[in-house]
XYZ file of C-alpha atoms in Angstrom:
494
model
C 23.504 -2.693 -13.865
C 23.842 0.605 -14.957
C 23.281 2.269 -18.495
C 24.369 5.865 -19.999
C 21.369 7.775 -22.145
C 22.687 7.789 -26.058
C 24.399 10.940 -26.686
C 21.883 13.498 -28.709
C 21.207 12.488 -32.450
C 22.679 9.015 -31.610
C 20.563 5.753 -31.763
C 19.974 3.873 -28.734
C 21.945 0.688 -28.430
C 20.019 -2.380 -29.708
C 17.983 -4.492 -27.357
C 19.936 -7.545 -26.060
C 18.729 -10.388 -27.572
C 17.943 -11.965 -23.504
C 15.569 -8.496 -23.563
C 13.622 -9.963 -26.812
C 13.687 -13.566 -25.685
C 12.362 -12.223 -22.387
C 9.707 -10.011 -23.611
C 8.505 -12.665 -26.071
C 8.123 -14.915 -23.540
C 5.940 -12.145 -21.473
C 3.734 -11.667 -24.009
C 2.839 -15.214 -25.111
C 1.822 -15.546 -21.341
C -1.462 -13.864 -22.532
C -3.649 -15.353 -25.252
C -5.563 -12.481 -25.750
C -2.618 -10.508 -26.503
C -1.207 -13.374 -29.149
C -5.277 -13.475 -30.546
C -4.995 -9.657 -30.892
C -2.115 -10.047 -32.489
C -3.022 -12.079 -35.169
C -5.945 -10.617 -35.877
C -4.223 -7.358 -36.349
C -1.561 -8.794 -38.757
C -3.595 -11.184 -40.872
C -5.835 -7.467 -41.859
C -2.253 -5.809 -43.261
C -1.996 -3.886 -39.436
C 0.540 -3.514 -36.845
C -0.224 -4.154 -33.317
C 2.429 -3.177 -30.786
C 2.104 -3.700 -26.723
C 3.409 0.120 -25.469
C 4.248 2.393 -22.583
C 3.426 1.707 -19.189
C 2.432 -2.448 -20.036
C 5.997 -2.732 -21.257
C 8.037 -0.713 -18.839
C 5.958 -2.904 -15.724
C 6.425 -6.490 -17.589
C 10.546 -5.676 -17.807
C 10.540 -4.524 -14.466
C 8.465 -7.835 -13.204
C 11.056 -9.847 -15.223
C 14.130 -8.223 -13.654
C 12.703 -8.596 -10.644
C 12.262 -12.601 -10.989
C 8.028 -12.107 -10.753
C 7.610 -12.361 -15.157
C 3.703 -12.722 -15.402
C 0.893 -11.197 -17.716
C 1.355 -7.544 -18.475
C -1.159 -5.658 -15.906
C -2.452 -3.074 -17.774
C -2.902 -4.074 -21.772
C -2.501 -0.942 -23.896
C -2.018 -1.765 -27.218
C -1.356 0.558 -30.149
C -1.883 0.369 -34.116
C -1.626 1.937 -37.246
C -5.939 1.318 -37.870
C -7.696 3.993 -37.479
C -10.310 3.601 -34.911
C -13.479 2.346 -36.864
C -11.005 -0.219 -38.304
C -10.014 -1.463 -35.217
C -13.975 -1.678 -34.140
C -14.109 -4.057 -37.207
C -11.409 -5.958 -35.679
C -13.035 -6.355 -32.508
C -16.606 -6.948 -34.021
C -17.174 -10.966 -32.701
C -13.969 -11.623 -30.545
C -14.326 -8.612 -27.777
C -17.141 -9.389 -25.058
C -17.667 -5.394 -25.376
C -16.215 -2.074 -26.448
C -16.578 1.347 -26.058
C -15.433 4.052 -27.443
C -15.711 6.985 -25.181
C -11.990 8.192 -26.141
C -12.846 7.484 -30.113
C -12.013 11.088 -30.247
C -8.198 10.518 -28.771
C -8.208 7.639 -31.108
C -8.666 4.743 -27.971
C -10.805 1.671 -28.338
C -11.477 -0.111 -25.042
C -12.720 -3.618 -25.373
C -13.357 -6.588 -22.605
C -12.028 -9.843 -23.974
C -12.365 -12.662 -21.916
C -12.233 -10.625 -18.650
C -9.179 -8.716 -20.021
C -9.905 -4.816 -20.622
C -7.417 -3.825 -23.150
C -6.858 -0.121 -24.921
C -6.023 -0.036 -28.306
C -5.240 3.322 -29.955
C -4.004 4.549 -33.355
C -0.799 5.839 -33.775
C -0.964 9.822 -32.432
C 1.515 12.701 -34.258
C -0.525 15.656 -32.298
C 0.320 19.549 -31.936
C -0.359 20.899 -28.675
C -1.269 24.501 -28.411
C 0.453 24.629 -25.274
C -2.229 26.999 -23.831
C -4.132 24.200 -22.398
C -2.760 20.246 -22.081
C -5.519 19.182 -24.780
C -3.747 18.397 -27.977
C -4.969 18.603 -31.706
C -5.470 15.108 -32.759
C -3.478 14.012 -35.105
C -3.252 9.912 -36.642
C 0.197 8.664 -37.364
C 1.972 6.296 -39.564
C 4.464 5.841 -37.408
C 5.529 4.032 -34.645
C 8.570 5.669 -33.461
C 7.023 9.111 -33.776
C 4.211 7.865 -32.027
C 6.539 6.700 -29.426
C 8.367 10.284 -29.535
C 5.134 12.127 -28.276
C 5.352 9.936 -25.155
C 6.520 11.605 -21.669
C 9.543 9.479 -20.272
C 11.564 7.118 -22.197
C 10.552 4.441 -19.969
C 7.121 4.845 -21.346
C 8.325 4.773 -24.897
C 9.165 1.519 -25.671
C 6.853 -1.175 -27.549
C 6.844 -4.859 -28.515
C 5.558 -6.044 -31.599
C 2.247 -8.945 -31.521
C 3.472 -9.655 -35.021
C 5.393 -12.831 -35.111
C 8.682 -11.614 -34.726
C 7.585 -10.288 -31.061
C 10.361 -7.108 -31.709
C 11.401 -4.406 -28.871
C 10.816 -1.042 -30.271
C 13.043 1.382 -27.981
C 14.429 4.615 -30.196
C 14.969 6.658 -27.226
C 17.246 4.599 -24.892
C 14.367 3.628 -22.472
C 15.410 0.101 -21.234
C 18.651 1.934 -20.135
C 17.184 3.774 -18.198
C 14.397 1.743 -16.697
C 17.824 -0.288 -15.738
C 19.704 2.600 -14.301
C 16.598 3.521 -12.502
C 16.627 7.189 -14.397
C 13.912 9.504 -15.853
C 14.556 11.240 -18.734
C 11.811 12.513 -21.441
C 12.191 11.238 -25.457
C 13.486 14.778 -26.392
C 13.669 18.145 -24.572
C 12.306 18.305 -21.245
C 10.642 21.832 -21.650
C 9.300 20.635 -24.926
C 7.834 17.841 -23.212
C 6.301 19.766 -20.730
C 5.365 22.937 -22.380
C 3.283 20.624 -24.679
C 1.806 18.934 -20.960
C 2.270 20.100 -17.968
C 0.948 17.628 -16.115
C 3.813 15.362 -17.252
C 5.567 17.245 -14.085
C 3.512 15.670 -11.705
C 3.701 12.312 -13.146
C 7.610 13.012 -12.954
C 7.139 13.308 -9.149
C 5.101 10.291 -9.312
C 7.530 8.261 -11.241
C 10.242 8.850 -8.464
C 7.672 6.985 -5.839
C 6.339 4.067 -7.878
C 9.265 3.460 -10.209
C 12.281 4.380 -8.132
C 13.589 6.644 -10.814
C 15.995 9.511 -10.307
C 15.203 12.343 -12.989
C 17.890 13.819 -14.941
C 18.858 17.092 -14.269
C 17.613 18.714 -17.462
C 14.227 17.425 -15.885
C 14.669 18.818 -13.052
C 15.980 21.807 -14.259
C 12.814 22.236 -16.373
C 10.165 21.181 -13.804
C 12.078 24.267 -11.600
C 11.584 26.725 -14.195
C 8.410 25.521 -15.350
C 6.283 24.799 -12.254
C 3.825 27.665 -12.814
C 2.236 26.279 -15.917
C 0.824 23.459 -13.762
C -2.131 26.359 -13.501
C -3.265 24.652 -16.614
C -4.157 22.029 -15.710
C -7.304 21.212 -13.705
C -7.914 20.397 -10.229
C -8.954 16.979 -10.448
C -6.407 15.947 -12.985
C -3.240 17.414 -10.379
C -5.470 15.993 -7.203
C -5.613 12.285 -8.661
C -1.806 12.602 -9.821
C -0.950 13.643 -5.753
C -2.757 10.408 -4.375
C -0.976 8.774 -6.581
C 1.794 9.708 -5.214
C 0.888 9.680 -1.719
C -0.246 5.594 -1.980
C 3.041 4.490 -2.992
C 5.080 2.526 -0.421
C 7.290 5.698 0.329
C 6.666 8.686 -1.500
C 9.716 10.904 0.562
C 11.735 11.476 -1.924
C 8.768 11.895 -4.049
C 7.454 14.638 -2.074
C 10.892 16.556 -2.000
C 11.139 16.911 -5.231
C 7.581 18.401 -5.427
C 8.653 21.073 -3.166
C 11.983 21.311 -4.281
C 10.982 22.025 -7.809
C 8.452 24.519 -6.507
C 5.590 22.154 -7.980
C 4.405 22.441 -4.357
C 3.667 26.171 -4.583
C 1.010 26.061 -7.230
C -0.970 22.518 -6.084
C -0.195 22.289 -1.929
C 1.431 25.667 -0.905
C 0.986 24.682 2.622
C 3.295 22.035 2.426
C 5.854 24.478 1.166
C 5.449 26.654 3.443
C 6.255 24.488 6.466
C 9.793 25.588 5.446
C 9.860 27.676 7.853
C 12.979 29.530 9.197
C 14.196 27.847 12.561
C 14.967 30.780 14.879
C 18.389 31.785 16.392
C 18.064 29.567 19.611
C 16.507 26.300 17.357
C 13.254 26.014 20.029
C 11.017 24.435 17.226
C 11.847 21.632 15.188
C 11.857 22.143 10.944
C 8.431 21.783 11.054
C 9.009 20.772 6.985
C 10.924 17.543 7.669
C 9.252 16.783 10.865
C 6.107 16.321 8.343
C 7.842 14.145 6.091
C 9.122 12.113 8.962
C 5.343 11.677 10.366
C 4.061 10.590 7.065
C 6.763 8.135 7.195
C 6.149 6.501 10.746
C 2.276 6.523 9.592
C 3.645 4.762 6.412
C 5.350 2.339 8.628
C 1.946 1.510 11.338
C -0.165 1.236 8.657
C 1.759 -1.285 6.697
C 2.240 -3.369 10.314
C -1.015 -3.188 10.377
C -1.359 -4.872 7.325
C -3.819 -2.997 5.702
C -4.029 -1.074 2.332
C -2.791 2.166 1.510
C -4.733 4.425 3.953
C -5.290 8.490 1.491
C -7.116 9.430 4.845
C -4.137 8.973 7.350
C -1.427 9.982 4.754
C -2.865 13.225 3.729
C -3.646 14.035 7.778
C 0.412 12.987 8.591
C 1.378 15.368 6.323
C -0.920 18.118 6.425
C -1.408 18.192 10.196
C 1.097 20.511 10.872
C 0.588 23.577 8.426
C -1.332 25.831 10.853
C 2.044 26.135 12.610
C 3.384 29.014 10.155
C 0.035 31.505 10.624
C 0.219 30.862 14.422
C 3.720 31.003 14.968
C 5.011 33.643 17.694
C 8.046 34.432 19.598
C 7.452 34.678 23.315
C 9.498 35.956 25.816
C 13.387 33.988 26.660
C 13.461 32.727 23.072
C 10.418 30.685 22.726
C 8.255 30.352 20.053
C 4.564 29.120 20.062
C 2.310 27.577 17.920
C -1.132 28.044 19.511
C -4.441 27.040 18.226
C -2.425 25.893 15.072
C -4.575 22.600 14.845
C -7.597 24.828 14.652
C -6.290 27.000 11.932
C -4.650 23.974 10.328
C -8.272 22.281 10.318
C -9.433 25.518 8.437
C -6.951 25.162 6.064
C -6.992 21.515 4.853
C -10.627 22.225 4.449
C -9.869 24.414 2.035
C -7.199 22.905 -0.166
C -8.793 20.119 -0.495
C -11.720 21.201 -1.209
C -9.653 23.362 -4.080
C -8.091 20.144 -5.165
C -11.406 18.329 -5.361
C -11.174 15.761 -2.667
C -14.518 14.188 -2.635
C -16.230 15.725 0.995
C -15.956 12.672 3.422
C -12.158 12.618 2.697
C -11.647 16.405 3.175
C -13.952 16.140 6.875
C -11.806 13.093 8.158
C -8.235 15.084 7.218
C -9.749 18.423 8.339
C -11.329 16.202 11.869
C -8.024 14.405 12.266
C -5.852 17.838 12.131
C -8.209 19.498 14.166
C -7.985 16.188 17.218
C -4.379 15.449 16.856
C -3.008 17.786 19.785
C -6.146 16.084 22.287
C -3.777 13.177 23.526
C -1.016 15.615 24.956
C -3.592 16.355 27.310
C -3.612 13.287 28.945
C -0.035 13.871 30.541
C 0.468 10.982 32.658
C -2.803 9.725 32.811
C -4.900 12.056 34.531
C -7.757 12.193 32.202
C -10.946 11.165 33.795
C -12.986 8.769 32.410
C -15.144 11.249 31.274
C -12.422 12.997 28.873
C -11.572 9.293 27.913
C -15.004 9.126 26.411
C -15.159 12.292 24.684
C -11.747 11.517 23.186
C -13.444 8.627 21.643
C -16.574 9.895 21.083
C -15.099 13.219 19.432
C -12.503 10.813 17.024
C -15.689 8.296 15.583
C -14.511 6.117 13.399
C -11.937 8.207 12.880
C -9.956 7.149 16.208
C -7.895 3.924 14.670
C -6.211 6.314 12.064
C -6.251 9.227 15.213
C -4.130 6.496 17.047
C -1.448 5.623 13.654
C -1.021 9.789 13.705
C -0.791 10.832 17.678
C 2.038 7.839 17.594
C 3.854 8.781 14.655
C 3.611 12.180 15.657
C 6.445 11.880 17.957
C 9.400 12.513 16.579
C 11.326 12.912 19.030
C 15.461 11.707 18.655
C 15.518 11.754 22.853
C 14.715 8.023 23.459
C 13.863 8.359 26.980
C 11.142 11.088 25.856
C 9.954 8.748 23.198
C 9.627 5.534 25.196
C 7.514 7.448 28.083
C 5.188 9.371 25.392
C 4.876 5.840 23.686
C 4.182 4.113 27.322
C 1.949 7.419 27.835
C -0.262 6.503 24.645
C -0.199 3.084 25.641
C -1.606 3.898 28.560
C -4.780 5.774 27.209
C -5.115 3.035 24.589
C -5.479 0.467 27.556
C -8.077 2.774 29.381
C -9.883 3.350 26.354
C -10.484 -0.422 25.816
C -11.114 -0.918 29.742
C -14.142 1.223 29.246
C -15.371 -0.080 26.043
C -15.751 -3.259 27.606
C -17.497 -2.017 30.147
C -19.612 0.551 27.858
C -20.449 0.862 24.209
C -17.654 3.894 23.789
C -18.319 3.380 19.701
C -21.904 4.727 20.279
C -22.369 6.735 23.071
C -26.093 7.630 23.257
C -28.238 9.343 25.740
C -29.446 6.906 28.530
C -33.444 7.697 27.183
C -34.512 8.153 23.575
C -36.672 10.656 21.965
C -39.713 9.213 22.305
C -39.410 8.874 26.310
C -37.852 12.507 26.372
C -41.513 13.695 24.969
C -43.024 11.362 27.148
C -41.827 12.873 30.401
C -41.468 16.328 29.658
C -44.796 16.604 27.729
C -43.657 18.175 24.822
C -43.830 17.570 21.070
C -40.768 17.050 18.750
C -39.417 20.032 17.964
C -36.408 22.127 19.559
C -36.617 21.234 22.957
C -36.254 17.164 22.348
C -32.743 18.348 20.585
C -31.479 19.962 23.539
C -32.642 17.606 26.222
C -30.930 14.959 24.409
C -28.006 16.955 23.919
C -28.487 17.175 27.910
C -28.494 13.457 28.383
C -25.599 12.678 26.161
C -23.616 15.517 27.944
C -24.269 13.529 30.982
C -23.542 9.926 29.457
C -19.977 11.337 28.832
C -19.625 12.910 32.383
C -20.811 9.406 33.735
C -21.014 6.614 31.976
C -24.096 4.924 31.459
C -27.274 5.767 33.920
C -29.575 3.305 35.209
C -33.283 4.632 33.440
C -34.552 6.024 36.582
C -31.625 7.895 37.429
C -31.094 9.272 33.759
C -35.052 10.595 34.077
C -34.536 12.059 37.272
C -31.678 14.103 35.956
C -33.874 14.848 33.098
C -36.537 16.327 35.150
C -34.605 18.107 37.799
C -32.625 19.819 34.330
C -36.143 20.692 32.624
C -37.573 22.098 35.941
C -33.978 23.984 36.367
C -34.581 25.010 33.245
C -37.817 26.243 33.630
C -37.229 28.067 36.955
């Protein structure tokens, strides 16, 4: 079913009655929300169930799936230490860390919900931090909102009304994004509504208008407002929703991209004359993809880790790129460089450390496997290969795979059977051998014990010694491991 946006200065058509019935029903699913309610109403207040709650209990209803709003946010015209009254004896707990911003939180019966008077804020569009104003209003309170689909609200009066002046179930139905009034406004006032554009297009399947578009384009540099962990949480965001593609084009489309991941943009690269590299762009896209794809037949949870190495495990190609001689162009070293640089956007963007080491380890490993060729690794490079990927080697696996590309079948079935291959070795010798902690044959203690030496430097590198030759030959009996020892020390010594 599709719906046309009211034409400008035009009211939005009224709510179909099935809507109200529907949403009514939705919100008498939750007591709390009919207790809230009440109590709200019975002190001369209004209580309305807004944005985000609303837009996901209309989807869930559409979809067949009606059930308790997920997310309770709540709005009112009491000001905040009247809604504390409220609460006072009925909420488990509040706080009121965004008392400031007007938001209550409270715990009732196991429920968090967010209540917040009714906003009418100026922004001094030099930062994204508005001046707080209350309200009186609902539908300017609504108004101030980003996307219509996040400015509609039901009433927890009796009547159980849909509030939606700007055309918002429309467009939740025809799947479109479109902001309550201008675009620019909207965004000059926050910029970070751009990025939650981009997200909208992954979690809500929305298509944004072109006056959206239009102004995200000729906007994108005032995402420099905003700070790095407010743009880095807004990209996982993205990134953890069941396919973020078209998502991610519009990012770099828009030229979003070029302020918060300019690596990613530049993987636009120019093909060359005789085509001997792939777009390394779409190829990027198309790995995140087929990581997308193992990782949910795996059955596991969204994996940040293995998305932000699919897509980012490519963008030392455009520093190292070089034409060599009958048309051929190179890429060498580019997972070293590429290491260098995921390190350091992420670091810019704020990733917390032990996410930034796995995407920066990942980039850095994910070339090791086209080593292998047809299987001629020894078993030593089969246990460096799994000693170098850690814990890291089930998500090194999901990226070497969906690394390939390739639209030649027959050269997709053999690297596939190739991988296969190493996969099979890998878990030959792990039976055989603890591969998931390869130690030296001795410990420290015997390494002082035959050498005659205290801890210090020398312990370090004659158990760097011993672990060198654990990898080069599997596990030692103790006698052998010590005679190597000695015969290295006295080497050493000599």
């Amino acid at each position: 079913m599709s719906a046309q946006p009211p034409p400008p200065g035009h009211p939005p058509p009224p709510v179909p009655a099935a809507v109200q019935a529907t949403v009514r029903e939705l919100v008498d699913l939750s007591p709390v929300l009919t207790e809230l309610g009440r109590r709200f109403t019975a002190a001369g207040f209004q209580a309305h169930l807004v944005g985000g709650s609303v837009r996901d209990a209309l989807l869930a209803a559409g979809a067949g799936s009606p059930g308790v709003p997920g997310d309770l946010d709540v709005t009112t015209d009491a000001r905040p230490e009247q809604t504390l009254e409220l609460l006072r004896g009925w909420a488990s707990s509040t706080w009121n860390t965004g008392i400031a911003f007007g938001t209550i939180g409270a715990e009732v019966r196991g429920l968090p919900v967010e209540i917040t008077t009714f906003r009418a804020d100026r922004y001094d569009r030099e930062s994204r931090n508005p001046e707080v104003a209350w309200g009186d209003s609902l539908h300017d309170d609504l108004a101030r909102r980003d996307f219509t689909v996040n400015a509609m609200a039901v009433s927890l009066g009796p009547d159980r009304t849909v509030t939606d002046p700007f055309g918002g179930l429309g467009d939740l139905l025809a799947r479109r994004l479109r902001t309550p009034g201008s675009a620019a406004d909207s965004f000059a006032d926050d910029p970070l509504r751009m990025l939650r554009a981009v997200r909208f297009v992954a979690q809500l399947d929305l298509t944004p208008g072109d006056d959206v578009v239009a102004a995200m384009t000729g906007m994108h540099g005032e995402l420099a407002r905003i700070t790095a962990e407010r743009v880095q949480h807004e990209l996982s965001r993205t990134l953890l929703n069941p396919d973020p593609r078209a998502a991610l084009e519009l990012f770099v489309s828009t030229g979003l991209a070029d302020v918060v991941l300019p690596e990613l943009s530049a993987l636009r690269m120019e093909i060359d004359e005789h085509h001997q590299h792939k777009d390394v762009y779409v190829h990027s896209l198309t790995v995140l993809d087929r990581a997308i794809a193992l990782e949910q037949a795996a059955g596991g949870p969204p994996d940040l880790v293995l998305r932000l190495a699919a897509l980012l495990h490519d963008i030392g190609k455009p520093a190292t790129r070089r034409h060599e001689a009958r048309g051929r162009v190179s890429f060498h070293h580019h997972e070293v460089v590429g290491a260098k640089l995921v390190r350091k956007r992420l670091l810019a963007l704020r990733y917390p450390k032990d996410v930034v080491e796995a995407v920066a380890r990942l980039t850095f490993l994910h070339l090791r496997f086209h080593g292998y060729g047809r299987g001629e690794w020894t078993d030593s490079a089969v246990r460096r290969y799994v000693t170098d990927a850690g814990d890291l080697l089930p998500r090194l696996n999901k990226l070497v795979r969906s690394d390939c590309t390739t639209r030649n079948q027959r050269r997709a079935a053999q690297l596939a059977a190739t991988y296969d291959s190493l996969e099979q070795r890998i878990a030959e010798l792990s039976a055989a051998e603890d591969l998931a902690r390869v130690r030296p044959d001795l410990d420290g203690n015997r390494i002082m014990e035959l050498l005659g030496v205290p801890p210090g430097p020398d312990v370090g590198r004659a158990w760097r010694f011993l672990k060198e030759l654990r990898l080069e030959r599997g596990p030692l009996d103790p006698e052998v491991a010590e005679a190597e020892l000695l015969a290295w020390w006295a080497a050493r010594d000599s």
